[in-house]
Coordinates of C-alpha atoms and ligand atoms in Angstrom, one line a residue:
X1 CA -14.7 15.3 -6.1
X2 CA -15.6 14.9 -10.1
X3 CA -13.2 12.1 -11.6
X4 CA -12.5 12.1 -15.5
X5 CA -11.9 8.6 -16.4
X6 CA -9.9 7.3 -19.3
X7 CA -9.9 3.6 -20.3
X8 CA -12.4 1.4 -19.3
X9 CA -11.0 -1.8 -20.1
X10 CA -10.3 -5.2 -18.1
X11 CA -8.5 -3.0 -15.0
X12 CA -9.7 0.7 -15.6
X13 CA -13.9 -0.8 -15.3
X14 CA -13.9 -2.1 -12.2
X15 CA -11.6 0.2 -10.9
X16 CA -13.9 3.1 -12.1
X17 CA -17.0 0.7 -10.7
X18 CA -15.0 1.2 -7.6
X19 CA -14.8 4.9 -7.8
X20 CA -18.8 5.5 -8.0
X21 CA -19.3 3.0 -5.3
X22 CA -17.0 5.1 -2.9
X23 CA -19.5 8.4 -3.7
X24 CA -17.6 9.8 -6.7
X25 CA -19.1 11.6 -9.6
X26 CA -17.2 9.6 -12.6
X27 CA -17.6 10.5 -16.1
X28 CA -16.1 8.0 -18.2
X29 CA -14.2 7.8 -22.2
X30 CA -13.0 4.6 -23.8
X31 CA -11.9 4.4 -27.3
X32 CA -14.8 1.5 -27.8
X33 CA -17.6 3.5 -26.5
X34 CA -19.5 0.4 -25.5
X35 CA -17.3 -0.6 -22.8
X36 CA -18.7 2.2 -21.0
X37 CA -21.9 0.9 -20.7
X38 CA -21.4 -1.1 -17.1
X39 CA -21.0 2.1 -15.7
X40 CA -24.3 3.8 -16.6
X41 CA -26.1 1.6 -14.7
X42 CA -24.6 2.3 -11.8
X43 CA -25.1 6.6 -12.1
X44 CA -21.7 7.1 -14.1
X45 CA -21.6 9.1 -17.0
X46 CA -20.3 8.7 -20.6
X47 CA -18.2 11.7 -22.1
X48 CA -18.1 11.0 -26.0
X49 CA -14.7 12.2 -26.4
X50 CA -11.1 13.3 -23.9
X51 CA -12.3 17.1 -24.2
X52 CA -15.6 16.0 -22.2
X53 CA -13.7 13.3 -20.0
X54 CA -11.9 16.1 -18.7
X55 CA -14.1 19.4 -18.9
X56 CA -14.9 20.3 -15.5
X57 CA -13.5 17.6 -13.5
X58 CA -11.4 17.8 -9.9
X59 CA -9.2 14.7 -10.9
X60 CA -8.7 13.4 -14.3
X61 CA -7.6 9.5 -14.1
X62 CA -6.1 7.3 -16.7
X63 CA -5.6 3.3 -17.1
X64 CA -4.8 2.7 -20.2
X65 CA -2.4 0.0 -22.4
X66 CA 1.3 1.5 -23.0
X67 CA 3.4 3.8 -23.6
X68 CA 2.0 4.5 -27.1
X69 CA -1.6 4.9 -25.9
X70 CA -0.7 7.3 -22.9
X71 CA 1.4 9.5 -25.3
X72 CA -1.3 9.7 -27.4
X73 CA -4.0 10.2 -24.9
X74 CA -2.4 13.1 -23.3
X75 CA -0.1 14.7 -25.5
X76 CA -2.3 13.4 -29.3
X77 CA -4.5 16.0 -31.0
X78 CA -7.3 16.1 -28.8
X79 CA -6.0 14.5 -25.7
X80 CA -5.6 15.9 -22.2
X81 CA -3.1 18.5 -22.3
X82 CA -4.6 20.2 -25.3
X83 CA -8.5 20.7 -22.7
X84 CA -6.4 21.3 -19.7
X85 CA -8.3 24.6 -19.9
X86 CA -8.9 24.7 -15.9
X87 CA -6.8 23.1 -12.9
X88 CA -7.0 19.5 -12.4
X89 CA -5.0 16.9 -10.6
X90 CA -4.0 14.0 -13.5
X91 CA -2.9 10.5 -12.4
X92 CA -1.7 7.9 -14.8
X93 CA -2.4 4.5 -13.5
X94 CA -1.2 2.3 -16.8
X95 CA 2.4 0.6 -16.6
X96 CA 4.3 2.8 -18.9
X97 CA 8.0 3.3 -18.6
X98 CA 9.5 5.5 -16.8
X99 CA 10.6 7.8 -18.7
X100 CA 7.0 7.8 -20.7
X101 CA 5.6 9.2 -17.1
X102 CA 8.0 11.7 -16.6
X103 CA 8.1 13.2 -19.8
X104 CA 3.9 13.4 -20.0
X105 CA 4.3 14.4 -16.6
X106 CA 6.7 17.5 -16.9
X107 CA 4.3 18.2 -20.0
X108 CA 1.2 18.4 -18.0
X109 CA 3.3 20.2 -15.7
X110 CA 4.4 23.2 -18.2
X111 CA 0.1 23.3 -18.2
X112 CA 0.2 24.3 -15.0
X113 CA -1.6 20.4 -14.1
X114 CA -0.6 18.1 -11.1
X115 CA 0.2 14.6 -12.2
X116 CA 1.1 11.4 -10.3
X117 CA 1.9 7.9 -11.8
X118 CA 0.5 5.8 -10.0
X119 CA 0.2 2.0 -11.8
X120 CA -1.2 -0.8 -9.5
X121 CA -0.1 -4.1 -8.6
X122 CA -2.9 -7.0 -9.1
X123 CA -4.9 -8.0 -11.7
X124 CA -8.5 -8.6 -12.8
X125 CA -10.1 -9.7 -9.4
X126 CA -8.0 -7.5 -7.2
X127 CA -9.5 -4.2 -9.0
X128 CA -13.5 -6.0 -9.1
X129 CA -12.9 -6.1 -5.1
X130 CA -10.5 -2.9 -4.5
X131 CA -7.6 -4.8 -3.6
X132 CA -5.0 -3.4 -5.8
X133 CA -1.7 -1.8 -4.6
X134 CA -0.7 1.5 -5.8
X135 CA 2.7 2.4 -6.6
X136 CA 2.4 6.3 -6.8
X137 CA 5.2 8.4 -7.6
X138 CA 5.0 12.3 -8.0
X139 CA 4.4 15.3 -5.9
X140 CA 3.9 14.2 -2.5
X141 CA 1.1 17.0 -1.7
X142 CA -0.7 15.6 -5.0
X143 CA -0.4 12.3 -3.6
X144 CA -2.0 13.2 0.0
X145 CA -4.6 15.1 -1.5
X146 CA -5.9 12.3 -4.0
X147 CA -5.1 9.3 -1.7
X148 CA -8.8 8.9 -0.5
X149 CA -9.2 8.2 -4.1
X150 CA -6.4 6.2 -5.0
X151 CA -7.9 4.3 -1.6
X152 CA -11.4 3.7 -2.9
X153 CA -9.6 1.3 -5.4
X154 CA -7.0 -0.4 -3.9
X155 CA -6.1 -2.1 -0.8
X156 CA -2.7 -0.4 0.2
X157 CA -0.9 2.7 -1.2
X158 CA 2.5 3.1 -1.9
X159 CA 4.8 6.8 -2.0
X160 CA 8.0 6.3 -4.3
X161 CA 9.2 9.7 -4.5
X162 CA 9.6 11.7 -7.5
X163 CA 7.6 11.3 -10.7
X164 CA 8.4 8.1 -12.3
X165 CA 9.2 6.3 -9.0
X166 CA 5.6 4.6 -9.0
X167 CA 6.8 3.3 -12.6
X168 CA 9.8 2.7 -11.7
X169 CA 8.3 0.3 -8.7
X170 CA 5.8 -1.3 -11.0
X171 CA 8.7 -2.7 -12.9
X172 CA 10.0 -4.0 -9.9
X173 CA 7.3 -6.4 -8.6
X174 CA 6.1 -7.5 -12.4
X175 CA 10.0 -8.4 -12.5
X176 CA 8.9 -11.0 -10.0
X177 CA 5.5 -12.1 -11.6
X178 CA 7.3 -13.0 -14.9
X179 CA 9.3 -15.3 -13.1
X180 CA 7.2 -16.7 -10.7
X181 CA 5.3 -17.3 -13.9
X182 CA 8.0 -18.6 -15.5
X183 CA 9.6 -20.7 -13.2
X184 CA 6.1 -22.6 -12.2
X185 CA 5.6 -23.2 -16.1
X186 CA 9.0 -24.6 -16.1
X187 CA 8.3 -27.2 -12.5
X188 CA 5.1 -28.0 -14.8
X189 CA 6.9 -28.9 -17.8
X190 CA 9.5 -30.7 -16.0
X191 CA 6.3 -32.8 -13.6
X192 CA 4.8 -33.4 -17.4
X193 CA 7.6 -34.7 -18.8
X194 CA 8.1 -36.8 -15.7
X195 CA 4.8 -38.4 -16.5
X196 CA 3.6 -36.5 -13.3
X197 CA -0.5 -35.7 -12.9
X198 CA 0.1 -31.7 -13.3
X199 CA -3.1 -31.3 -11.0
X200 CA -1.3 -33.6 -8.3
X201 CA 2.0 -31.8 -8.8
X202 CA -0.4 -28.1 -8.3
X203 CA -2.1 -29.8 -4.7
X204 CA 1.9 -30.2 -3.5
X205 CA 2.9 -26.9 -4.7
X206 CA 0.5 -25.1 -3.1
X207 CA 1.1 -26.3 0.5
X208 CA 4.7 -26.3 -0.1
X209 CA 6.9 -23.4 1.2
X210 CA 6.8 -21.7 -2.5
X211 CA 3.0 -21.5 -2.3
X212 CA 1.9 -18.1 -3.0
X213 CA -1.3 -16.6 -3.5
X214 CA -0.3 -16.3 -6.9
X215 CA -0.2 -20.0 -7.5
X216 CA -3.6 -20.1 -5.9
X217 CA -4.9 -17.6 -8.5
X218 CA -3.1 -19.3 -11.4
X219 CA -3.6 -22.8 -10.5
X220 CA -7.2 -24.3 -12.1
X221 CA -6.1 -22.1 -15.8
X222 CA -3.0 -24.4 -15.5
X223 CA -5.0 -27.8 -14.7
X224 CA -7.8 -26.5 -17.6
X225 CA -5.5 -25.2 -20.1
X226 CA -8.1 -22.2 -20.5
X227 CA -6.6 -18.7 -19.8
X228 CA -9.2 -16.1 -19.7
X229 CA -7.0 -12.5 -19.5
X230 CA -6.9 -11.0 -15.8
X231 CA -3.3 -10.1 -17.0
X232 CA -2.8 -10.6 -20.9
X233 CA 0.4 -12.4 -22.1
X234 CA 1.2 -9.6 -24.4
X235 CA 1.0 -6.9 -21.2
X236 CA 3.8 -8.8 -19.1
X237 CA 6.0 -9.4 -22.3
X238 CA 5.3 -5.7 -22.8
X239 CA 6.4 -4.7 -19.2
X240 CA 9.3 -7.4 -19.5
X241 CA 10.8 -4.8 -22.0
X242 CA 10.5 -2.1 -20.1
X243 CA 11.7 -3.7 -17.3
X244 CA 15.2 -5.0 -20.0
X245 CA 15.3 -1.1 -21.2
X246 CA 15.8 0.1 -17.0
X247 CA 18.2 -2.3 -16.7
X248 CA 20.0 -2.0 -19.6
X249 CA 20.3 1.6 -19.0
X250 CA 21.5 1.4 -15.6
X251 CA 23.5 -1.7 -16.5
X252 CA 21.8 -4.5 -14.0
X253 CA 22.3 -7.7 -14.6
X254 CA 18.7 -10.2 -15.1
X255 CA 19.8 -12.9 -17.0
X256 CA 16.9 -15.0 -15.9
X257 CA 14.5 -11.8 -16.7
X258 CA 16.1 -11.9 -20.6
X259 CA 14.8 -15.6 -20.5
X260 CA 11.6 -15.1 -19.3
X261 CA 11.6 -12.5 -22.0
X262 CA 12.4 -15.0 -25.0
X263 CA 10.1 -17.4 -23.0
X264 CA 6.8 -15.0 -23.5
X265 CA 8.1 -13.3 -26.6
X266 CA 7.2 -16.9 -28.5
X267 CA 4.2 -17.2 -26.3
X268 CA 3.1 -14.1 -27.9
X269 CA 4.5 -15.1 -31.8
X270 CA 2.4 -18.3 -31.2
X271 CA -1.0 -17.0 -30.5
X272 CA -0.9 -16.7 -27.2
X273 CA -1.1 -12.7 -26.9
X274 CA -4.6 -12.5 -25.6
X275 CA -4.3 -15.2 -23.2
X276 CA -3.6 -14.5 -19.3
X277 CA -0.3 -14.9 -19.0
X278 CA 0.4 -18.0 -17.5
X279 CA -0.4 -19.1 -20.6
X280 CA 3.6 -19.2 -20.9
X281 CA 3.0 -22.9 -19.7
X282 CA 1.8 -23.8 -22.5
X283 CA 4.5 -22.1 -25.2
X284 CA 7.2 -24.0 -23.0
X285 CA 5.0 -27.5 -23.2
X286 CA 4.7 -26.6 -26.5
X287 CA 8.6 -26.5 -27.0
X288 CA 8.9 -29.9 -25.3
X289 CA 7.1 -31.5 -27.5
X290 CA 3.5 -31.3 -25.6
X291 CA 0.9 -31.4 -28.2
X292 CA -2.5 -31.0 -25.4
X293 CA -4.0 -32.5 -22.5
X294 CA -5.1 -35.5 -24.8
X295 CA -1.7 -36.6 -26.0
X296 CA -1.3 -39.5 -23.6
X297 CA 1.7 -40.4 -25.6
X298 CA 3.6 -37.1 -23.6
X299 CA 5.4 -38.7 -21.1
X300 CA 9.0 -38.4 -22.4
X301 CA 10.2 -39.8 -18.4
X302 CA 8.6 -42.7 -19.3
Ligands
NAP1 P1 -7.0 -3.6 -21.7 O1 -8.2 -4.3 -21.2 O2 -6.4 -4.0 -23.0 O3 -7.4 -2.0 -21.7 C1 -6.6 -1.1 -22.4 C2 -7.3 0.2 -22.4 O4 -6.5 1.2 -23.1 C3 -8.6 0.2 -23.2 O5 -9.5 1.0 -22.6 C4 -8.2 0.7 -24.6 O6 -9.3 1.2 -25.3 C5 -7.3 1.8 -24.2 N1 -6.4 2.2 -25.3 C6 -5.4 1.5 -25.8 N2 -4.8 2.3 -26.8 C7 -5.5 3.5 -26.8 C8 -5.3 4.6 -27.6 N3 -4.4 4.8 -28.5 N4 -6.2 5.6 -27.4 C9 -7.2 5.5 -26.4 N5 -7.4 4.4 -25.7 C10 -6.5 3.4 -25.8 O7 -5.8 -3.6 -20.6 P2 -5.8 -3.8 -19.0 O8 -5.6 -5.2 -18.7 O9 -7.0 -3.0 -18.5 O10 -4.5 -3.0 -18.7 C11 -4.4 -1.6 -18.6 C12 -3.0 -1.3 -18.1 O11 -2.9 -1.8 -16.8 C13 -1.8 -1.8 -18.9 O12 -0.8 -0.9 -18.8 C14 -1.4 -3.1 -18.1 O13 -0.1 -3.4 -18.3 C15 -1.7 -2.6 -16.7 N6 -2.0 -3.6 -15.7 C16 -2.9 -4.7 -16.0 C17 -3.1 -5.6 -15.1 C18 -4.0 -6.8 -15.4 O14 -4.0 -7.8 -14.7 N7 -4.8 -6.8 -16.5 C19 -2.6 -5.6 -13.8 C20 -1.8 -4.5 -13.5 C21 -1.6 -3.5 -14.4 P3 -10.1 0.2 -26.3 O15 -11.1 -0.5 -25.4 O16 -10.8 1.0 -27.3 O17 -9.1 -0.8 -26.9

């Protein structure tokens, strides 16, 4: 099958890497043309705009940053429903809301095109090795058909149901990451302020019954206060509101969701947007009166 690729950044690169390793023709577009390049060497190819992404291709796949860019991707002047000018099957692998995939969905639909969303669960290293999950909602025949694909990146795949289901289960589990998140920071903060070595605190935690791989992944950012992005800051606080909008609409109650929310809403206001997101350790240090690893003065326990 010929794959159309859209967004090649810190998720949709290695997941498209993963796409020509499995045998796939992929033919690639990013808005920044050069992060393209990584796939030429390895026999993909670079369409210079979404008309060319999509011209000719079996499957047209998408991974890109919200709601605003996969409006504007598909239904923008230029985008995929305007050069769905032959059959294709389209799956939308961002976390958008749920109402975002439906409605680009039943648009594609009107065009006569297939579409699943189908966001993934994991981050950075989990796409690099093809461990993702997929959380797929949409046609079930669509999903069946395109599964061997949806299995070249991922490690497990997931059927919701209807369109919007996959988004709707993406919510779900990132629900869970915020807090996790969250609620290590806060054990961190709380050791700190104890006047507790943070990397002894890390050693106990992770052969505790809360381990989690998670932890594992998380754990030497938190002892080197450096957080290269496998999942931006500004992405969870992103999918935090989508996650308050569902709720709010279907009147759940998450009070500690709408804390978390606060929590990475001022990680984000102080310059912590680009940062991975456990990053949010650091806003909360920061709101205890934590000033960095050198302030030895930081131990209000003591
Ligand atoms: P990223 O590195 O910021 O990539 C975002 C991509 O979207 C880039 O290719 C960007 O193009 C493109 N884009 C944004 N606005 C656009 C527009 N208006 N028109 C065309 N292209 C546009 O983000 P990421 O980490 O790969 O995340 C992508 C999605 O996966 C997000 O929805 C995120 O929530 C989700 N996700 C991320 C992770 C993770 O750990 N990173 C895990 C699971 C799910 P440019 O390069 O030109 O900016």
């Amino acid at each position: 099958m010929r794959i159309g690729f859209l967004g090649t950044g810190t998720m949709g690169l290695p997941m498209a890497e993963n796409l020509l390793r499995a045998g796939y023709s992929v033919t690639a577009y990013n808005r920044s043309p050069e992060k393209v390049q990584p796939l030429l060497q390895m026999g993909g190819k670079q369409a210079q705009n979404i008309a060319e992404a999509v011209r000719n291709q079996d499957v047209v796949i998408s991974m890109l940053s919200d709601d605003s860019a996969v409006r504007e991707v598909y239904l923008g002047n230029g985008g995929v429903a305007e050069n769905a000018k032959h059959s294709f099957v389209a799956i939308d692998m961002s976390t958008v809301s749920p109402g975002t995939a439906l409605e680009v969905q039943k648009h594609m639909n009107q065009l006569g095109i297939a579409m699943l969303d189908a966001p993934v669960s994991g981050s950075a290293g989990a796409a690099k090795e093809a461990k993702l999950l997929v959380l797929a909602g949409g046609p079930l025949e669509t999903y069946e058909i395109t599964r061997p694909i949806l299995a070249a990146m991922s490690q497990a795949q997931f059927y919701f149901g209807p369109g919007g289901n996959g988004a709707k289960a993406k919510l779900v589990v990132n629900l869970l990451l915020a807090l996790t998140m969250q609620g290590i920071s806060e054990a961190l903060v709380l050791a700190e302020t104890l006047g507790l070595s943070r990397s002894n605190v890390l050693d106990m935690l992770s052969q505790s019954s809360v381990a989690s791989p998670f932890l594992g992944v998380k754990k030497q950012m938190l002892i080197d206060e450096s957080f290269p992005p496998a999942f931006a800051l500004k992405y969870m606080r992103k999918d935090l509101n989508l996650i308050l909008q569902a709720a709010t609409e279907r009147e759940a109650v998450l009070p500690a969701t709408s804390a978390a929310f606060a929590s990475y809403t001022s990680a984000m206001h102080n310059g912590f947007a680009e940062d991975d997101l456990a990053a949010v350790m650091m806003e909360l240090l920061r709101q205890s009166g934590y000033t960095g690893a050198k302030d030895s003065s930081f131990n209000l326990g003591l």
